[in-house]
Short mmCIF file of C-alpha atoms in Angstrom, two decimals:
data_model
loop_
_atom_site.label_atom_id
_atom_site.label_comp_id
_atom_site.label_asym_id
_atom_site.label_seq_id
_atom_site.Cartn_x
_atom_site.Cartn_y
_atom_site.Cartn_z
CA MET A 1 -0.20 0.36 0.03
CA LYS A 2 3.00 1.95 0.75
CA GLY A 3 2.87 5.30 -1.88
CA ARG A 4 -0.92 5.02 -2.04
CA VAL A 5 -3.66 7.20 -0.84
CA ALA A 6 -7.21 5.99 0.58
CA VAL A 7 -10.21 8.14 1.20
CA VAL A 8 -12.32 6.14 4.12
CA THR A 9 -16.27 7.81 4.82
CA GLY A 10 -17.15 7.12 8.76
CA ALA A 11 -14.09 6.44 9.82
CA THR A 12 -14.00 7.87 13.78
CA ARG A 13 -15.73 4.23 14.65
CA GLY A 14 -16.54 0.93 13.89
CA ILE A 15 -15.87 -0.60 10.89
CA GLY A 16 -14.49 2.76 9.02
CA PHE A 17 -12.32 2.29 11.31
CA GLU A 18 -10.61 -1.11 11.72
CA ILE A 19 -10.66 -0.59 7.58
CA ALA A 20 -8.51 3.05 8.39
CA GLY A 21 -6.20 1.72 10.65
CA GLU A 22 -5.82 -1.93 8.81
CA LEU A 23 -4.91 0.37 5.72
CA ALA A 24 -2.57 3.02 7.38
CA ALA A 25 -0.80 -0.12 8.74
CA ARG A 26 -0.39 -1.69 5.03
CA GLY A 27 1.07 1.28 4.02
CA ALA A 28 -1.36 3.90 2.69
CA THR A 29 -1.85 7.36 3.56
CA VAL A 30 -5.64 7.48 4.39
CA MET A 31 -7.52 10.45 5.30
CA ALA A 32 -9.81 8.98 7.98
CA CYS A 33 -13.20 10.96 7.66
CA SER A 34 -16.59 12.59 9.77
CA ARG A 35 -18.59 14.72 9.15
CA HIS A 36 -17.24 16.52 12.26
CA LEU A 37 -13.24 17.93 11.84
CA ALA A 38 -12.55 17.62 15.91
CA SER A 39 -13.45 13.70 15.28
CA ALA A 40 -12.02 12.72 12.40
CA GLU A 41 -8.81 14.10 13.95
CA LYS A 42 -8.92 11.84 17.17
CA ALA A 43 -9.89 8.82 14.81
CA ALA A 44 -6.33 10.11 12.68
CA GLY A 45 -4.27 10.62 16.10
CA LYS A 46 -5.62 7.17 17.25
CA ILE A 47 -4.33 5.10 14.39
CA GLY A 48 -1.41 7.34 14.12
CA LYS A 49 0.76 6.74 11.88
CA ASN A 50 0.19 7.60 8.10
CA ALA A 51 -3.76 9.27 8.93
CA HIS A 52 -4.76 12.19 7.82
CA ALA A 53 -8.22 14.01 9.64
CA GLY A 54 -10.92 14.79 6.55
CA ALA A 55 -13.53 16.57 6.93
CA VAL A 56 -17.32 15.56 4.27
CA ASP A 57 -20.49 15.42 4.10
CA ILE A 58 -21.85 12.75 2.01
CA SER A 59 -25.55 13.82 1.99
CA SER A 60 -23.83 17.14 0.34
CA THR A 61 -22.64 17.73 -2.74
CA ALA A 62 -20.59 20.53 -2.17
CA SER A 63 -19.37 19.17 1.38
CA VAL A 64 -18.40 15.88 -0.85
CA ARG A 65 -16.48 18.68 -4.21
CA ASP A 66 -14.83 20.61 -1.60
CA PHE A 67 -13.26 17.32 0.11
CA VAL A 68 -12.21 15.44 -3.16
CA LYS A 69 -10.64 19.16 -4.81
CA LYS A 70 -8.01 18.98 -1.44
CA ALA A 71 -7.44 15.77 -0.43
CA VAL A 72 -5.85 15.55 -4.52
CA LYS A 73 -4.07 19.38 -3.38
CA ASP A 74 -2.64 17.97 -0.10
CA PHE A 75 -2.05 14.03 -1.47
CA GLY A 76 -1.74 14.58 -4.97
CA ALA A 77 -4.65 11.97 -5.71
CA ILE A 78 -7.21 9.11 -4.66
CA ASP A 79 -6.08 5.78 -5.04
CA ILE A 80 -8.51 4.11 -2.48
CA LEU A 81 -12.57 4.88 -1.95
CA VAL A 82 -14.23 3.34 1.13
CA ASN A 83 -17.52 3.87 1.04
CA ASN A 84 -18.53 3.54 4.89
CA ALA A 85 -20.55 6.15 5.72
CA GLY A 86 -23.82 5.21 6.41
CA TYR A 87 -27.05 5.94 8.49
CA PRO A 88 -26.85 5.83 11.24
CA PHE A 89 -29.25 2.93 13.31
CA ASP A 90 -32.62 3.84 14.11
CA ARG A 91 -33.83 1.45 15.95
CA LYS A 92 -37.31 3.17 15.31
CA ALA A 93 -38.11 2.51 11.15
CA TRP A 94 -35.64 -0.17 11.64
CA TYR A 95 -39.00 -2.70 12.96
CA LYS A 96 -41.60 -1.21 11.10
CA GLN A 97 -42.66 -3.43 8.46
CA PHE A 98 -42.30 -2.68 4.23
CA HIS A 99 -46.13 -0.80 4.52
CA GLU A 100 -45.88 1.13 7.43
CA THR A 101 -42.19 2.46 6.40
CA THR A 102 -42.87 6.34 5.44
CA ASP A 103 -41.51 8.42 3.00
CA GLU A 104 -39.78 10.58 5.04
CA GLU A 105 -37.74 7.81 6.80
CA ALA A 106 -36.73 5.77 3.59
CA ASN A 107 -35.71 8.93 2.53
CA ALA A 108 -33.28 9.78 5.21
CA VAL A 109 -31.20 6.14 4.67
CA ILE A 110 -31.36 6.40 1.36
CA GLU A 111 -30.18 10.12 0.72
CA VAL A 112 -27.00 8.79 2.85
CA ASP A 113 -26.25 5.07 2.41
CA LEU A 114 -26.96 5.14 -1.32
CA LYS A 115 -26.58 9.04 -2.51
CA GLY A 116 -23.72 8.84 -0.59
CA THR A 117 -21.96 6.87 -2.00
CA PHE A 118 -22.61 7.28 -5.04
CA ARG A 119 -20.91 11.58 -5.03
CA MET A 120 -18.41 10.74 -3.42
CA THR A 121 -17.82 7.57 -6.58
CA ARG A 122 -18.76 9.99 -8.79
CA ALA A 123 -16.11 12.49 -7.19
CA VAL A 124 -13.62 10.11 -7.12
CA ILE A 125 -13.92 8.44 -10.61
CA PRO A 126 -12.67 11.45 -12.72
CA ILE A 127 -9.10 11.41 -10.19
CA MET A 128 -8.72 7.68 -10.71
CA VAL A 129 -9.36 7.80 -14.82
CA LYS A 130 -6.18 10.61 -14.64
CA LYS A 131 -4.18 8.02 -13.00
CA LYS A 132 -5.03 4.65 -14.71
CA GLY A 133 -5.88 3.42 -11.85
CA GLY A 134 -8.07 3.33 -8.52
CA VAL A 135 -9.87 0.79 -6.27
CA ILE A 136 -13.36 2.00 -4.67
CA ILE A 137 -15.03 -0.46 -1.92
CA SER A 138 -18.53 0.34 -0.86
CA ILE A 139 -20.24 -1.84 2.11
CA SER A 140 -23.69 -3.30 1.44
CA SER A 141 -25.62 -5.82 3.25
CA THR A 142 -26.74 -9.26 3.19
CA PRO A 143 -29.83 -8.35 3.32
CA ALA A 144 -29.39 -6.79 -0.60
CA ILE A 145 -28.75 -9.92 -1.88
CA ALA A 146 -31.37 -12.43 0.13
CA GLY A 147 -33.44 -9.56 1.65
CA HIS A 148 -34.79 -9.33 5.20
CA THR A 149 -37.72 -8.77 7.24
CA GLU A 150 -36.56 -5.52 8.76
CA GLY A 151 -35.03 -2.54 7.97
CA ALA A 152 -36.68 -2.47 4.09
CA PRO A 153 -35.17 1.34 3.33
CA TYR A 154 -31.44 -0.04 4.53
CA THR A 155 -32.25 -3.46 2.31
CA LEU A 156 -33.25 -1.13 -1.01
CA ALA A 157 -30.46 1.59 0.12
CA LYS A 158 -28.12 -1.76 -0.25
CA ALA A 159 -29.26 -3.12 -2.62
CA GLY A 160 -28.71 -0.21 -5.05
CA ILE A 161 -24.96 0.10 -3.98
CA ILE A 162 -24.45 -3.53 -5.28
CA ALA A 163 -26.13 -2.22 -8.60
CA MET A 164 -23.48 0.93 -9.08
CA THR A 165 -20.52 -1.27 -7.82
CA LYS A 166 -21.14 -3.56 -11.04
CA HIS A 167 -22.47 -0.07 -13.28
CA VAL A 168 -18.71 0.83 -12.20
CA ALA A 169 -16.26 -1.76 -12.38
CA LEU A 170 -18.31 -2.43 -15.93
CA GLU A 171 -17.78 0.65 -17.70
CA TYR A 172 -14.36 1.73 -15.39
CA GLY A 173 -12.64 -1.46 -16.06
CA ARG A 174 -10.57 -0.06 -19.06
CA ASP A 175 -9.43 2.50 -17.32
CA ASN A 176 -8.28 -0.14 -14.74
CA VAL A 177 -10.52 1.59 -12.55
CA ARG A 178 -11.56 -1.47 -9.72
CA ALA A 179 -15.18 -1.35 -7.81
CA TYR A 180 -16.72 -4.25 -5.14
CA THR A 181 -19.20 -4.35 -2.54
CA LEU A 182 -18.77 -5.86 0.55
CA ALA A 183 -21.99 -7.54 1.85
CA LEU A 184 -22.21 -8.19 5.26
CA GLY A 185 -23.61 -9.73 7.64
CA ASN A 186 -23.58 -9.37 11.90
CA ILE A 187 -20.42 -7.44 12.63
CA ALA A 188 -20.55 -6.92 16.13
CA THR A 189 -20.00 -2.88 16.33
CA ASP A 190 -21.73 0.55 18.51
CA ALA A 191 -24.15 0.64 16.05
CA THR A 192 -25.89 -2.61 16.24
CA PHE A 193 -24.20 -5.13 18.63
CA HIS A 194 -24.50 -2.44 21.67
CA SER A 195 -28.27 -1.47 20.55
CA MET A 196 -29.55 -4.69 21.03
CA THR A 197 -30.92 -6.35 23.32
CA GLU A 198 -29.09 -9.85 24.97
CA LYS A 199 -31.59 -11.82 23.56
CA GLU A 200 -31.44 -10.48 20.24
CA ARG A 201 -27.31 -10.64 20.06
CA MET A 202 -28.03 -14.13 20.46
CA ALA A 203 -30.71 -15.37 17.76
CA ALA A 204 -28.54 -13.15 15.36
CA ALA A 205 -24.88 -14.76 16.18
CA GLN A 206 -26.95 -18.53 15.97
CA GLU A 207 -27.54 -17.22 12.19
CA ASN A 208 -25.05 -17.85 10.73
CA ALA A 209 -23.03 -21.26 10.08
CA MET A 210 -19.79 -20.24 11.94
CA LYS A 211 -22.33 -19.39 15.25
CA ARG A 212 -20.96 -16.07 16.36
CA TRP A 213 -20.91 -12.42 15.87
CA GLY A 214 -17.98 -10.63 13.01
CA ALA A 215 -15.37 -8.18 14.70
CA PRO A 216 -15.00 -4.84 12.42
CA ARG A 217 -11.69 -5.84 12.53
CA GLU A 218 -12.26 -8.69 10.36
CA VAL A 219 -13.89 -6.93 7.92
CA ALA A 220 -10.89 -4.33 7.39
CA ARG A 221 -8.81 -7.61 6.88
CA VAL A 222 -11.02 -8.35 3.38
CA ALA A 223 -11.26 -4.21 2.39
CA ALA A 224 -7.48 -3.98 2.38
CA SER A 225 -6.75 -7.18 0.67
CA VAL A 226 -9.24 -5.95 -1.43
CA ALA A 227 -7.86 -2.90 -1.45
CA GLY A 228 -4.44 -4.02 -2.93
CA ASP A 229 -2.84 -5.90 -5.95
CA ASP A 230 -4.09 -9.55 -4.99
CA PHE A 231 -7.20 -8.53 -6.29
CA SER A 232 -5.60 -6.80 -10.03
CA PHE A 233 -7.64 -9.04 -11.97
CA ALA A 234 -10.85 -9.45 -10.12
CA THR A 235 -14.13 -6.10 -10.18
CA GLY A 236 -17.74 -5.65 -10.21
CA ASN A 237 -17.60 -8.25 -7.70
CA THR A 238 -19.71 -8.72 -4.00
CA ILE A 239 -17.90 -10.55 -1.63
CA VAL A 240 -19.82 -11.28 1.48
CA VAL A 241 -19.08 -10.86 4.91
CA ASP A 242 -21.77 -12.80 7.05
CA GLY A 243 -19.70 -15.83 8.70
CA GLY A 244 -21.13 -18.03 6.33
CA ALA A 245 -25.44 -17.34 6.12
CA VAL A 246 -26.16 -15.58 2.50
CA PHE A 247 -24.27 -17.46 -0.26
CA LEU A 248 -24.55 -16.39 -4.14
#
């Protein structure tokens, strides 16, 4: 990863923080991003070597444009983009049935998870095309593949991310721009694991073949591997990281 510049959105905690740390540990110059600069600075400080703070609101086209422009000015390029930032877990909206979901609830998730990923991806593609290479990794979820009985807006948004990845991979493969989606199962982050009751956590652990929750660090290792040259002749893939619950 030495000599490569990576941008990780939603990098102040959980999966994003671990991905930023793993990329930095492997030698990449990493911009750990958050909507709030102070939070990003705190995360970059914890990561240490090779980590820098970045402030970007992916729900704002202007913020994304200004951030990418500054990143290229400061570091010369963006070689790796990890679209990890997402809408916060909303327990009330999550447990509503599909027909009970309001426009406002659906739009809130789609605006960040899907359209935010679109904004960031759209902004970095010209930079990668000009350099003749780059990697875009977007975080999705297994309900986007297999469906679910809860969290309809989340499922819709994450399914769109998988479609976007395939489109980008096909359209920009000639420019050596690779795109991937990581479809995650139950990963023990603060946003999910600690928002559940003990009974709910135990039930979720039984959903996969390994009978446990995944760790954010395990996702980070997959992301870092995909971002490297070991995947140089693979693109457009949806890589399932769920302990063996959903199979493609």
